[in-house]
CSV table of C-alpha atoms and ligand atoms in Angstrom, one decimal:
chain,number,residue,atom,x,y,z
M,17,UNK,CA,-0.3,145.2,62.9
M,18,UNK,CA,1.0,141.8,64.0
M,19,UNK,CA,-1.6,139.0,63.8
M,20,UNK,CA,0.5,135.9,64.5
M,21,UNK,CA,0.9,136.1,68.3
M,22,UNK,CA,-1.5,133.8,70.3
M,23,UNK,CA,-0.6,134.5,73.9
M,24,UNK,CA,2.2,133.7,76.2
M,25,UNK,CA,4.6,130.9,75.3
M,26,UNK,CA,6.8,130.8,78.5
M,27,UNK,CA,8.1,132.9,81.3
M,28,UNK,CA,11.8,132.6,82.3
M,29,UNK,CA,13.1,133.6,85.7
M,30,UNK,CA,16.2,133.1,87.8
M,31,UNK,CA,16.6,131.2,91.0
M,32,UNK,CA,19.3,130.7,93.6
M,33,UNK,CA,18.8,126.9,94.2
M,34,UNK,CA,17.9,124.3,91.7
M,35,UNK,CA,16.7,121.7,94.2
M,36,UNK,CA,14.4,124.1,96.0
M,37,UNK,CA,13.1,125.5,92.7
M,38,UNK,CA,12.3,122.0,91.4
M,39,UNK,CA,10.5,121.1,94.6
M,40,UNK,CA,8.4,124.3,94.6
M,41,UNK,CA,7.1,123.8,91.1
M,42,UNK,CA,6.6,120.1,91.1
M,43,UNK,CA,5.6,119.4,94.7
M,44,UNK,CA,3.9,122.6,95.8
M,45,UNK,CA,2.4,123.9,92.5
M,46,UNK,CA,2.0,120.4,91.0
M,47,UNK,CA,3.4,121.2,87.6
M,48,UNK,CA,5.3,118.7,85.6
M,49,UNK,CA,9.0,119.1,85.0
M,50,UNK,CA,9.0,118.8,81.2
M,51,UNK,CA,12.7,119.4,80.5
M,52,UNK,CA,16.0,119.2,82.4
M,53,UNK,CA,18.6,120.8,80.3
M,54,UNK,CA,21.3,123.5,80.7
M,55,UNK,CA,21.5,127.2,79.9
M,56,UNK,CA,22.7,127.1,76.3
M,57,UNK,CA,24.7,130.2,76.9
M,58,UNK,CA,26.2,129.1,80.2
M,59,UNK,CA,26.0,125.3,80.2
M,60,UNK,CA,27.3,124.8,83.8
M,61,UNK,CA,23.8,126.1,84.9
M,62,UNK,CA,20.5,124.1,84.6
M,63,UNK,CA,17.6,125.3,82.5
M,64,UNK,CA,14.5,123.7,84.1
M,65,UNK,CA,11.1,123.8,82.4
M,66,UNK,CA,7.8,123.2,84.2
M,67,UNK,CA,4.3,122.9,82.6
M,68,UNK,CA,1.5,120.7,81.7
M,69,UNK,CA,1.9,117.1,80.4
M,70,UNK,CA,3.5,118.1,77.1
M,71,UNK,CA,4.7,121.5,78.1
M,72,UNK,CA,2.4,123.2,75.7
M,73,UNK,CA,2.9,126.9,74.9
M,74,UNK,CA,1.2,129.1,77.5
M,75,UNK,CA,1.9,126.6,80.4
M,76,UNK,CA,5.6,126.7,80.7
M,77,UNK,CA,7.5,128.4,83.5
M,78,UNK,CA,11.3,128.1,83.1
M,79,UNK,CA,14.2,128.8,85.4
M,80,UNK,CA,17.9,129.4,85.4
M,81,UNK,CA,19.0,128.4,88.9
M,82,UNK,CA,22.3,130.1,89.4
M,83,UNK,CA,23.7,128.6,92.7
M,84,UNK,CA,23.7,131.1,95.5
M,85,UNK,CA,22.6,134.0,93.3
M,86,UNK,CA,21.7,137.2,95.2
M,87,UNK,CA,18.0,137.9,95.4
M,88,UNK,CA,16.7,140.5,93.0
M,89,UNK,CA,15.1,143.8,94.2
M,90,UNK,CA,11.7,144.4,92.7
M,91,UNK,CA,11.1,147.6,90.8
M,92,UNK,CA,10.1,149.0,87.5
M,93,UNK,CA,11.3,147.8,84.1
M,94,UNK,CA,10.5,144.1,84.7
M,95,UNK,CA,7.8,141.6,85.0
M,96,UNK,CA,6.2,141.8,88.4
M,97,UNK,CA,3.7,138.9,88.8
M,98,UNK,CA,3.3,135.7,86.9
M,99,UNK,CA,-0.3,134.4,87.3
M,100,UNK,CA,-1.5,130.9,86.8
M,101,UNK,CA,-5.1,129.8,86.0
M,102,UNK,CA,-6.9,127.5,88.4
M,103,UNK,CA,-10.6,126.3,88.3
M,104,UNK,CA,-13.4,128.3,89.9
M,105,UNK,CA,-13.9,127.6,93.6
M,106,UNK,CA,-10.4,126.2,94.3
M,107,UNK,CA,-8.7,129.1,95.9
M,108,UNK,CA,-9.5,128.0,99.5
M,109,UNK,CA,-8.0,124.6,98.7
M,110,UNK,CA,-4.9,126.3,97.3
M,111,UNK,CA,-4.7,128.7,100.3
M,112,UNK,CA,-4.6,125.8,102.7
M,113,UNK,CA,-2.1,123.9,100.5
M,114,UNK,CA,0.3,126.8,100.2
M,115,UNK,CA,0.0,127.6,103.9
M,116,UNK,CA,0.7,123.9,104.8
M,117,UNK,CA,3.7,123.8,102.5
M,118,UNK,CA,5.3,126.8,104.1
M,119,UNK,CA,4.7,129.3,101.3
M,120,UNK,CA,5.0,132.9,102.5
M,121,UNK,CA,2.9,136.0,101.9
M,122,UNK,CA,-0.2,134.2,100.7
M,123,UNK,CA,-3.0,136.8,100.4
M,124,UNK,CA,-6.4,136.8,98.8
M,125,UNK,CA,-7.6,139.6,96.6
M,126,UNK,CA,-9.9,140.5,93.7
M,127,UNK,CA,-8.9,142.2,90.5
M,128,UNK,CA,-10.9,142.7,87.3
M,129,UNK,CA,-13.7,140.8,88.9
M,130,UNK,CA,-11.5,137.7,89.4
M,131,UNK,CA,-10.6,135.9,92.7
M,132,UNK,CA,-6.9,135.8,93.1
M,133,UNK,CA,-4.3,134.4,95.5
M,134,UNK,CA,-1.0,136.3,95.6
M,135,UNK,CA,2.1,134.6,97.0
M,136,UNK,CA,5.9,134.5,96.8
M,137,UNK,CA,8.2,131.9,95.4
M,138,UNK,CA,11.3,130.6,97.1
M,139,UNK,CA,13.4,133.7,96.0
M,140,UNK,CA,10.6,136.2,96.5
M,141,UNK,CA,9.2,135.6,93.0
M,142,UNK,CA,5.8,137.3,92.5
M,143,UNK,CA,3.1,134.7,91.7
M,144,UNK,CA,-0.6,134.5,91.7
M,145,UNK,CA,-3.3,131.9,91.2
M,146,UNK,CA,-6.5,133.3,89.5
M,147,UNK,CA,-9.8,131.5,89.4
M,148,UNK,CA,-11.0,131.1,85.8
M,149,UNK,CA,-14.3,129.6,84.8
M,150,UNK,CA,-13.9,126.9,82.1
M,151,UNK,CA,-10.2,127.0,81.1
M,152,UNK,CA,-10.1,124.2,78.5
M,153,UNK,CA,-6.4,123.5,78.8
M,154,UNK,CA,-5.6,120.0,80.1
M,155,UNK,CA,-3.7,120.1,83.5
M,156,UNK,CA,-0.9,117.8,84.6
M,157,UNK,CA,-2.2,115.4,87.1
M,158,UNK,CA,0.8,113.1,87.6
M,159,UNK,CA,1.6,114.8,90.9
M,160,UNK,CA,-0.7,115.0,93.9
M,161,UNK,CA,-2.9,117.8,92.7
M,162,UNK,CA,-6.1,116.5,91.2
M,163,UNK,CA,-7.7,117.5,87.9
M,164,UNK,CA,-10.4,119.5,89.7
M,165,UNK,CA,-7.9,121.9,91.2
M,166,UNK,CA,-4.7,121.7,89.1
M,167,UNK,CA,-3.1,124.7,87.4
M,168,UNK,CA,-4.2,125.0,83.7
M,169,UNK,CA,-1.3,127.2,82.6
M,170,UNK,CA,-0.6,130.9,82.7
M,171,UNK,CA,-3.4,133.4,83.2
M,172,UNK,CA,-1.2,136.5,82.8
M,173,UNK,CA,2.0,138.3,83.4
M,174,UNK,CA,2.2,141.9,84.7
M,175,UNK,CA,4.8,144.4,83.6
M,176,UNK,CA,5.8,147.1,86.2
M,177,UNK,CA,6.7,150.3,84.3
M,178,UNK,CA,7.4,153.9,85.2
M,179,UNK,CA,5.4,154.9,82.1
M,180,UNK,CA,3.2,152.2,80.6
M,181,UNK,CA,2.2,154.2,77.5
M,182,UNK,CA,4.9,153.0,75.0
M,183,UNK,CA,4.5,149.4,76.1
M,184,UNK,CA,0.7,149.7,75.7
M,185,UNK,CA,1.2,150.8,72.2
M,186,UNK,CA,3.7,147.9,71.6
M,187,UNK,CA,1.2,145.4,72.9
M,188,UNK,CA,-1.5,146.8,70.6
M,189,UNK,CA,0.9,146.5,67.7
M,190,UNK,CA,1.5,142.9,68.7
M,191,UNK,CA,-2.2,142.2,68.4
M,192,UNK,CA,-3.4,142.8,72.0
M,193,UNK,CA,-6.5,144.8,72.8
M,194,UNK,CA,-7.2,146.9,75.9
M,195,UNK,CA,-9.5,144.8,78.1
M,196,UNK,CA,-10.1,147.0,81.1
M,197,UNK,CA,-8.4,149.5,83.4
M,198,UNK,CA,-8.4,149.4,87.2
M,199,UNK,CA,-6.4,151.9,89.2
M,200,UNK,CA,-2.7,151.9,88.0
M,201,UNK,CA,-3.3,148.7,85.9
M,202,UNK,CA,-4.3,148.3,82.3
M,203,UNK,CA,-5.2,144.8,81.2
M,204,UNK,CA,-4.6,143.7,77.6
M,205,UNK,CA,-6.0,140.6,76.0
M,206,UNK,CA,-5.1,138.7,72.9
M,207,UNK,CA,-8.1,137.7,70.9
M,208,UNK,CA,-8.4,133.9,70.1
M,209,UNK,CA,-5.5,133.2,72.4
M,210,UNK,CA,-4.0,129.9,73.7
M,211,UNK,CA,-5.4,130.5,77.2
M,212,UNK,CA,-2.4,132.5,78.5
M,213,UNK,CA,-4.2,135.6,77.1
M,214,UNK,CA,-3.6,138.5,79.4
M,215,UNK,CA,-0.9,141.1,80.0
M,216,UNK,CA,-1.3,143.6,82.8
M,217,UNK,CA,0.6,146.9,82.5
M,218,UNK,CA,1.2,148.5,85.9
M,219,UNK,CA,2.1,152.2,85.7
M,220,UNK,CA,4.2,153.1,88.8
M,221,UNK,CA,5.9,156.5,88.2
M,222,UNK,CA,7.6,156.8,91.6
M,223,UNK,CA,9.1,153.3,92.0
M,224,UNK,CA,12.8,152.6,91.5
M,225,UNK,CA,14.2,150.5,88.8
M,226,UNK,CA,14.4,146.8,89.5
M,227,UNK,CA,17.7,145.1,90.3
M,228,UNK,CA,17.6,141.7,88.7
M,229,UNK,CA,18.6,138.6,90.6
M,230,UNK,CA,17.2,135.4,92.0
M,231,UNK,CA,13.4,135.6,91.9
M,232,UNK,CA,13.3,138.1,89.0
M,233,UNK,CA,11.7,137.3,85.7
M,234,UNK,CA,14.4,137.4,83.0
M,235,UNK,CA,12.1,137.6,80.0
M,236,UNK,CA,8.6,136.6,78.8
M,237,UNK,CA,8.0,134.8,75.6
M,238,UNK,CA,5.0,135.2,73.3
M,239,UNK,CA,3.8,132.2,71.2
M,240,UNK,CA,3.6,132.0,67.4
M,241,UNK,CA,2.7,128.8,65.6
M,242,UNK,CA,5.7,128.2,63.5
M,243,UNK,CA,8.9,129.7,62.0
M,244,UNK,CA,7.1,131.4,59.1
M,245,UNK,CA,4.9,133.3,61.6
M,246,UNK,CA,8.0,134.1,63.6
M,247,UNK,CA,9.7,135.6,60.6
M,248,UNK,CA,6.6,137.7,59.8
M,249,UNK,CA,6.6,139.1,63.4
M,250,UNK,CA,10.4,139.7,63.2
M,251,UNK,CA,10.1,141.7,60.0
M,252,UNK,CA,7.1,143.7,61.4
M,253,UNK,CA,9.1,144.6,64.5
M,254,UNK,CA,12.2,145.5,62.5
M,255,UNK,CA,10.1,147.8,60.3
M,256,UNK,CA,8.8,149.6,63.3
M,257,UNK,CA,12.3,150.3,64.6
M,258,UNK,CA,12.8,147.5,67.2
M,259,UNK,CA,16.3,145.9,67.4
M,260,UNK,CA,15.5,142.2,67.1
M,261,UNK,CA,18.0,139.3,67.4
M,262,UNK,CA,18.4,136.8,64.6
M,263,UNK,CA,16.4,133.6,65.0
M,264,UNK,CA,18.1,131.4,67.6
M,265,UNK,CA,17.6,127.6,67.8
M,266,UNK,CA,16.6,126.7,71.4
M,267,UNK,CA,16.1,123.0,70.5
M,268,UNK,CA,12.4,123.0,71.8
M,269,UNK,CA,11.5,126.2,70.0
M,270,UNK,CA,13.0,128.9,67.9
M,271,UNK,CA,13.5,132.3,69.5
M,272,UNK,CA,13.9,135.9,68.7
M,273,UNK,CA,14.4,138.6,71.4
M,274,UNK,CA,13.9,142.4,71.7
M,275,UNK,CA,13.9,144.9,74.5
M,276,UNK,CA,10.7,146.9,75.1
M,277,UNK,CA,10.6,150.6,75.6
M,278,UNK,CA,10.1,150.1,79.4
M,279,UNK,CA,13.1,147.8,79.6
M,280,UNK,CA,11.4,144.4,79.7
M,281,UNK,CA,13.0,141.7,77.6
M,282,UNK,CA,10.4,140.1,75.2
M,283,UNK,CA,10.9,136.9,73.2
M,284,UNK,CA,8.8,135.5,70.4
M,285,UNK,CA,9.0,131.7,70.5
M,286,UNK,CA,7.5,129.0,68.1
M,287,UNK,CA,5.1,126.3,69.2
M,288,UNK,CA,7.2,123.9,67.1
M,289,UNK,CA,9.0,121.5,67.6
M,290,UNK,CA,8.1,121.2,71.3
M,291,UNK,CA,9.5,119.2,74.2
M,292,UNK,CA,8.8,115.8,72.7
M,293,UNK,CA,11.7,116.5,70.3
M,294,UNK,CA,14.3,114.4,72.3
M,295,UNK,CA,12.2,112.5,74.9
M,296,UNK,CA,9.1,110.4,74.8
M,297,UNK,CA,6.1,112.2,76.4
M,298,UNK,CA,6.0,109.6,79.2
M,299,UNK,CA,9.6,110.5,80.2
M,300,UNK,CA,9.7,114.3,79.7
M,301,UNK,CA,12.0,116.1,82.1
M,302,UNK,CA,13.7,113.0,83.6
M,303,UNK,CA,17.1,112.7,81.8
M,304,UNK,CA,19.6,115.5,81.3
M,305,UNK,CA,19.1,116.7,77.8
M,306,UNK,CA,22.0,118.6,76.2
M,307,UNK,CA,22.0,120.5,72.9
M,308,UNK,CA,24.4,119.2,70.3
M,309,UNK,CA,27.0,121.9,70.9
M,310,UNK,CA,27.3,121.0,74.6
M,311,UNK,CA,27.0,117.2,74.3
M,312,UNK,CA,30.8,116.8,74.7
M,313,UNK,CA,30.4,118.3,78.2
M,314,UNK,CA,28.0,115.6,79.4
M,315,UNK,CA,30.3,113.6,81.7
M,316,UNK,CA,31.5,116.7,83.4
M,317,UNK,CA,28.0,118.3,83.8
M,318,UNK,CA,26.6,115.1,85.2
M,319,UNK,CA,29.2,115.3,87.9
M,320,UNK,CA,28.9,119.1,88.6
M,321,UNK,CA,25.1,119.7,88.3
M,322,UNK,CA,23.4,119.0,91.6
M,323,UNK,CA,20.9,116.2,91.4
M,324,UNK,CA,17.4,117.6,91.7
M,325,UNK,CA,16.0,115.0,94.2
V,426,ZN,ZN1,12.8,132.2,76.6
């Protein structure tokens, strides 16, 4: 069994409009943009990262905003809801804030004994805020959301699957334990995690397959401390029969990817070197940062990429 994973690292989704996406995460949710770079595989598109002050693993939501991309159609074989952790007793504040800022579909609920606010992002993205008692992670307070209410990082991600069985086995192999079951949802927890500790597996046998597009989660990444831990995870996955990519340098972390039995794309990402690699912490996310292989495109990209504000 794998012992190196310590929770979520980041969640990566697609959007149809970079400006709207940036405003939603920084103005509405109050996260910090910790990196403005491009999609390394399609450098004419931004890759935007939002998280806490340093963009620590377990706090980072990332987006590829493809201009005018068609909205995705929710279904099975993908991540349904990305949930963020907020302090106990703050949901009414968030409810009012989201309502005042024009966020649609805001709805209170309770799952696994936790108070929760479900809402949609600009492209119909499935989000939730979950009240957590004593989440020790330091929030970003450089926006207009105070420390007493600000998002701490991820709480969980949920996978929507026609048959959750094989993914449940995979999560256990990755070090997760069954936490509880409620209706169609099984919740898994990583022991001694980084705070972004839960994965929910929703079994929905009669739902159609998702069509990915704007508002869809492209992949979720799990955190490992360093490259040695990543290689150990890679070899354990290969030994079990998963087809895993070679290690890819993403500048701010190293990445490997593999497809889960239910069709969801998983990544294993290192906590090193982090977002301070090419910018001072006080300036994270401000300048356009390009990987070495795309640096020669800078003058063209600075003309074609739409300014975020
Ligand atoms: Zn990723």
